[in-house]
């Protein structure tokens, strides 16, 4: 299977000026036929979530966007299913005149995209699932989000589900586990249980914890490369089976784009809109 003609772009987090600079980079701007795959977390923590959504939505079918945990949080805040926290910076989106339209577009995005030898999700591939089943599992969450009564489901959808898939695969927390695995997962226990409280900074996680991509898998399947973001402290990681492109743009790092066909990397450092570009590579 050949690689899709696509650039994968890491977590934007409302850093709209940086996204514009990345899209204007000669490598991306000169590759107009390529699609743009976004790893999720388009919004929150940065200064311009609404503008970011408008720009990505305007890309039309050229953009493939999977939802991240901050995107789900924006939807939950919009319907008051959760209270805002100190690090939330979503006022520009929630108060925007086109907020309803932008949020409706956001909640129509998938949680997984499979194409050729690649699987795109925000957080990764849960080690007790096979890659072929992920889009079907993701659809269970997508059905909830796209339902006319979605607002009433957000509190349950955002519940934390520590532990294994076996523990949560039946009952009311099934969909929440799927959402957690696809948008929040970083570390797992040796049994494949999700660990939310352990530090995910490399070198600081507890001895029993391992990154999801290093947990031995129970299934043997054709080679699949999982492409994800979500893990800023992990940073850029290029393996045959797993690729991370979250390079901490929102906290002063780079916004990264990786071309799947040849792993060409383009990076732009976060832009302070009052001062211009800080650095580019």
Short mmCIF file of C-alpha atoms in Angstrom, two decimals:
data_model
loop_
_atom_site.label_atom_id
_atom_site.label_comp_id
_atom_site.label_asym_id
_atom_site.label_seq_id
_atom_site.Cartn_x
_atom_site.Cartn_y
_atom_site.Cartn_z
CA UNK A 1 0.00 0.00 0.00
CA UNK A 2 1.34 3.41 -0.92
CA UNK A 3 1.40 6.39 1.41
CA UNK A 4 -1.38 8.95 0.97
CA UNK A 5 -0.33 12.24 -0.60
CA UNK A 6 -0.72 14.13 2.66
CA UNK A 7 1.01 16.33 5.21
CA UNK A 8 0.25 15.54 8.86
CA UNK A 9 0.05 18.65 11.06
CA UNK A 10 0.45 18.47 14.82
CA UNK A 11 -1.67 20.00 17.57
CA UNK A 12 -2.50 23.63 16.73
CA UNK A 13 -4.21 24.58 20.02
CA UNK A 14 -5.58 27.86 18.70
CA UNK A 15 -2.20 29.15 17.50
CA UNK A 16 -3.76 30.58 14.37
CA UNK A 17 -0.91 32.85 13.26
CA UNK A 18 1.50 29.93 13.47
CA UNK A 19 -0.82 27.73 11.45
CA UNK A 20 -1.05 30.41 8.77
CA UNK A 21 2.73 30.62 8.63
CA UNK A 22 3.00 26.84 8.31
CA UNK A 23 0.41 26.69 5.52
CA UNK A 24 2.29 29.49 3.73
CA UNK A 25 5.63 27.68 3.95
CA UNK A 26 6.89 27.02 0.41
CA UNK A 27 6.91 23.25 0.91
CA UNK A 28 3.20 23.18 1.83
CA UNK A 29 2.03 26.09 -0.29
CA UNK A 30 3.76 24.57 -3.31
CA UNK A 31 2.11 21.19 -2.74
CA UNK A 32 -1.45 22.26 -3.46
CA UNK A 33 -2.55 18.77 -4.41
CA UNK A 34 -1.68 17.31 -1.02
CA UNK A 35 -4.24 16.81 1.69
CA UNK A 36 -3.66 18.10 5.20
CA UNK A 37 -4.21 15.70 8.07
CA UNK A 38 -4.67 17.35 11.48
CA UNK A 39 -3.99 15.30 14.60
CA UNK A 40 -6.67 17.06 16.69
CA UNK A 41 -6.67 19.69 19.43
CA UNK A 42 -7.27 22.48 16.96
CA UNK A 43 -8.54 24.61 19.83
CA UNK A 44 -7.86 25.73 23.41
CA UNK A 45 -4.83 26.97 25.35
CA UNK A 46 -3.80 29.25 22.49
CA UNK A 47 -5.21 32.69 21.64
CA UNK A 48 -7.35 32.18 18.53
CA UNK A 49 -9.48 29.04 18.52
CA UNK A 50 -12.29 30.52 16.43
CA UNK A 51 -9.96 31.74 13.70
CA UNK A 52 -8.21 28.37 13.65
CA UNK A 53 -11.49 26.55 13.07
CA UNK A 54 -12.48 28.97 10.32
CA UNK A 55 -9.17 28.45 8.51
CA UNK A 56 -9.25 24.66 8.72
CA UNK A 57 -12.92 24.47 7.79
CA UNK A 58 -12.23 26.67 4.73
CA UNK A 59 -9.80 24.03 3.48
CA UNK A 60 -12.85 21.91 2.68
CA UNK A 61 -12.23 18.33 1.63
CA UNK A 62 -8.51 18.97 1.55
CA UNK A 63 -8.45 18.81 5.38
CA UNK A 64 -8.82 15.60 7.39
CA UNK A 65 -9.36 16.40 11.06
CA UNK A 66 -9.65 13.96 13.95
CA UNK A 67 -10.94 15.16 17.29
CA UNK A 68 -8.69 15.60 20.30
CA UNK A 69 -9.45 15.92 23.99
CA UNK A 70 -9.39 19.72 23.85
CA UNK A 71 -11.85 19.70 20.98
CA UNK A 72 -14.19 17.53 23.05
CA UNK A 73 -13.66 19.88 25.98
CA UNK A 74 -14.69 22.85 23.84
CA UNK A 75 -17.93 21.08 22.97
CA UNK A 76 -18.52 20.26 26.65
CA UNK A 77 -17.88 23.84 27.72
CA UNK A 78 -20.23 25.11 25.03
CA UNK A 79 -23.11 23.15 26.53
CA UNK A 80 -21.97 23.73 30.15
CA UNK A 81 -21.33 20.06 30.78
CA UNK A 82 -18.06 21.05 32.49
CA UNK A 83 -16.85 24.21 34.20
CA UNK A 84 -14.03 26.23 32.63
CA UNK A 85 -10.57 25.71 34.08
CA UNK A 86 -7.64 28.03 34.59
CA UNK A 87 -5.92 26.90 31.37
CA UNK A 88 -8.97 27.14 29.14
CA UNK A 89 -8.76 29.94 26.55
CA UNK A 90 -11.94 29.36 24.59
CA UNK A 91 -13.75 32.65 25.13
CA UNK A 92 -13.07 33.83 21.58
CA UNK A 93 -14.73 30.69 20.23
CA UNK A 94 -17.64 30.44 22.64
CA UNK A 95 -18.45 34.17 22.22
CA UNK A 96 -17.96 34.25 18.45
CA UNK A 97 -20.96 35.28 16.33
CA UNK A 98 -20.55 32.06 14.35
CA UNK A 99 -19.90 29.87 17.41
CA UNK A 100 -22.84 27.54 16.75
CA UNK A 101 -21.75 26.98 13.17
CA UNK A 102 -18.11 26.38 14.13
CA UNK A 103 -18.97 23.98 16.95
CA UNK A 104 -21.41 22.07 14.75
CA UNK A 105 -18.65 21.66 12.18
CA UNK A 106 -16.25 20.52 14.90
CA UNK A 107 -18.55 17.88 16.33
CA UNK A 108 -18.98 16.34 12.87
CA UNK A 109 -15.27 15.46 12.70
CA UNK A 110 -14.24 11.81 13.16
CA UNK A 111 -12.08 10.40 15.94
CA UNK A 112 -10.08 8.17 13.59
CA UNK A 113 -9.08 8.09 9.94
CA UNK A 114 -7.63 5.00 8.28
CA UNK A 115 -6.07 5.14 4.83
CA UNK A 116 -3.50 2.89 3.21
CA UNK A 117 -0.96 1.78 5.82
CA UNK A 118 -1.79 4.68 8.16
CA UNK A 119 -4.14 5.18 11.09
CA UNK A 120 -4.64 8.77 12.24
CA UNK A 121 -5.95 9.41 15.75
CA UNK A 122 -5.27 12.09 18.34
CA UNK A 123 -3.75 9.90 21.05
CA UNK A 124 -2.80 6.63 19.37
CA UNK A 125 -3.83 2.99 19.00
CA UNK A 126 -5.00 1.27 22.17
CA UNK A 127 -2.78 -1.84 22.49
CA UNK A 128 -5.66 -4.28 22.97
CA UNK A 129 -7.36 -3.20 19.73
CA UNK A 130 -6.45 -4.08 16.19
CA UNK A 131 -6.12 -1.16 13.81
CA UNK A 132 -8.96 -2.36 11.56
CA UNK A 133 -11.48 -2.11 14.41
CA UNK A 134 -10.60 1.46 15.41
CA UNK A 135 -12.76 3.33 12.85
CA UNK A 136 -15.75 1.20 13.87
CA UNK A 137 -15.15 1.87 17.57
CA UNK A 138 -14.68 5.57 16.83
CA UNK A 139 -18.06 5.62 15.12
CA UNK A 140 -19.71 4.83 18.45
CA UNK A 141 -18.44 8.14 19.82
CA UNK A 142 -19.14 9.98 16.58
CA UNK A 143 -22.77 8.82 16.66
CA UNK A 144 -23.18 10.37 20.10
CA UNK A 145 -21.59 13.66 19.03
CA UNK A 146 -23.65 13.95 15.85
CA UNK A 147 -26.98 13.21 17.49
CA UNK A 148 -29.38 16.14 17.94
CA UNK A 149 -29.31 15.43 21.70
CA UNK A 150 -25.51 15.50 21.94
CA UNK A 151 -25.43 18.16 24.65
CA UNK A 152 -27.00 15.82 27.17
CA UNK A 153 -24.34 13.20 26.56
CA UNK A 154 -21.18 15.25 27.03
CA UNK A 155 -20.78 14.77 30.80
CA UNK A 156 -20.88 10.98 30.45
CA UNK A 157 -18.66 11.05 27.37
CA UNK A 158 -15.91 12.93 29.21
CA UNK A 159 -15.75 10.62 32.23
CA UNK A 160 -12.31 9.18 32.94
CA UNK A 161 -12.13 5.41 32.51
CA UNK A 162 -8.91 4.11 34.08
CA UNK A 163 -8.18 0.45 33.62
CA UNK A 164 -8.56 -1.94 30.73
CA UNK A 165 -10.95 -2.28 27.82
CA UNK A 166 -12.14 -5.57 29.30
CA UNK A 167 -13.33 -3.67 32.37
CA UNK A 168 -15.30 -1.06 30.41
CA UNK A 169 -16.27 -2.72 27.13
CA UNK A 170 -19.84 -3.36 28.29
CA UNK A 171 -22.24 -0.90 29.83
CA UNK A 172 -22.55 2.86 30.09
CA UNK A 173 -18.82 3.61 30.17
CA UNK A 174 -17.98 1.83 26.91
CA UNK A 175 -18.23 4.95 24.75
CA UNK A 176 -16.32 7.01 27.32
CA UNK A 177 -13.49 4.45 27.27
CA UNK A 178 -13.32 4.62 23.48
CA UNK A 179 -13.15 8.42 23.64
CA UNK A 180 -10.46 8.29 26.32
CA UNK A 181 -8.35 5.77 24.42
CA UNK A 182 -8.50 7.80 21.21
CA UNK A 183 -8.06 11.28 22.70
CA UNK A 184 -6.36 11.04 26.14
CA UNK A 185 -4.18 7.91 26.22
CA UNK A 186 -0.45 8.19 26.76
CA UNK A 187 0.73 5.62 29.30
CA UNK A 188 -0.65 2.15 29.98
CA UNK A 189 -0.03 -0.46 32.62
CA UNK A 190 1.39 -3.89 31.68
CA UNK A 191 -2.18 -5.19 31.33
CA UNK A 192 -3.07 -2.43 28.88
CA UNK A 193 -4.95 -0.37 31.45
CA UNK A 194 -5.15 3.37 30.83
CA UNK A 195 -3.13 5.42 33.32
CA UNK A 196 -4.26 9.03 33.67
CA UNK A 197 -2.49 10.19 36.84
CA UNK A 198 1.06 9.08 36.04
CA UNK A 199 3.43 11.75 34.71
CA UNK A 200 3.83 11.31 30.96
CA UNK A 201 7.12 13.23 30.77
CA UNK A 202 9.78 10.81 29.48
CA UNK A 203 11.98 9.67 32.31
CA UNK A 204 9.43 10.54 34.98
CA UNK A 205 6.76 7.91 34.54
CA UNK A 206 6.51 5.15 37.16
CA UNK A 207 8.31 1.80 36.63
CA UNK A 208 5.11 -0.10 35.82
CA UNK A 209 3.97 2.40 33.17
CA UNK A 210 4.88 2.21 29.51
CA UNK A 211 3.89 4.25 26.44
CA UNK A 212 0.94 2.70 24.66
CA UNK A 213 3.13 1.98 21.62
CA UNK A 214 5.52 -0.14 23.72
CA UNK A 215 2.84 -2.37 25.28
CA UNK A 216 3.04 -5.86 23.69
CA UNK A 217 0.11 -6.29 21.34
CA UNK A 218 -2.17 -9.32 21.38
CA UNK A 219 -3.02 -9.14 17.70
CA UNK A 220 -0.81 -9.76 14.68
CA UNK A 221 -1.84 -7.72 11.66
CA UNK A 222 -0.38 -6.12 8.53
CA UNK A 223 2.03 -3.29 9.22
CA UNK A 224 0.17 -0.14 10.24
CA UNK A 225 1.73 3.17 11.18
CA UNK A 226 -0.28 5.05 13.80
CA UNK A 227 0.06 8.81 13.40
CA UNK A 228 -0.84 10.88 16.44
CA UNK A 229 -0.29 14.09 18.41
CA UNK A 230 -1.37 14.80 22.00
CA UNK A 231 2.00 14.10 23.63
CA UNK A 232 3.96 17.35 23.68
CA UNK A 233 6.54 16.14 26.20
CA UNK A 234 7.28 13.18 23.95
CA UNK A 235 7.72 15.46 20.97
CA UNK A 236 8.62 14.41 17.46
CA UNK A 237 8.93 10.65 17.19
CA UNK A 238 9.41 8.80 13.91
CA UNK A 239 9.13 5.01 14.11
CA UNK A 240 7.95 2.49 11.57
CA UNK A 241 4.86 1.70 13.65
CA UNK A 242 4.17 5.05 15.35
CA UNK A 243 4.70 8.71 14.47
CA UNK A 244 4.12 11.61 16.88
CA UNK A 245 3.99 15.16 15.49
CA UNK A 246 3.00 17.14 18.59
CA UNK A 247 6.00 19.43 19.10
CA UNK A 248 4.57 21.74 21.78
CA UNK A 249 3.67 24.71 19.62
CA UNK A 250 1.33 26.21 22.22
CA UNK A 251 4.04 26.26 24.90
CA UNK A 252 6.68 27.87 22.70
CA UNK A 253 7.82 24.94 20.59
CA UNK A 254 7.25 24.19 16.94
CA UNK A 255 4.17 23.49 14.85
CA UNK A 256 5.18 20.55 12.70
CA UNK A 257 4.06 19.14 9.36
CA UNK A 258 5.30 15.76 8.15
CA UNK A 259 4.83 14.55 4.58
CA UNK A 260 3.85 10.90 4.77
CA UNK A 261 5.28 9.85 1.42
CA UNK A 262 8.93 10.63 2.28
CA UNK A 263 8.81 11.93 5.88
CA UNK A 264 9.86 15.41 4.84
CA UNK A 265 9.55 17.62 7.93
CA UNK A 266 8.58 21.30 8.00
CA UNK A 267 8.45 23.23 11.27
CA UNK A 268 7.52 26.77 12.27
CA UNK A 269 8.04 28.06 15.78
CA UNK A 270 5.04 29.58 17.56
CA UNK A 271 4.35 33.14 16.49
CA UNK A 272 3.74 35.85 19.02
CA UNK A 273 1.25 37.92 17.03
CA UNK A 274 2.55 41.12 18.61
CA UNK A 275 6.18 40.40 17.68
CA UNK A 276 6.07 38.25 14.57
CA UNK A 277 7.76 34.93 13.91
CA UNK A 278 10.13 33.88 16.67
CA UNK A 279 11.94 31.24 14.63
CA UNK A 280 11.43 28.89 11.74
CA UNK A 281 13.11 25.75 10.43
#
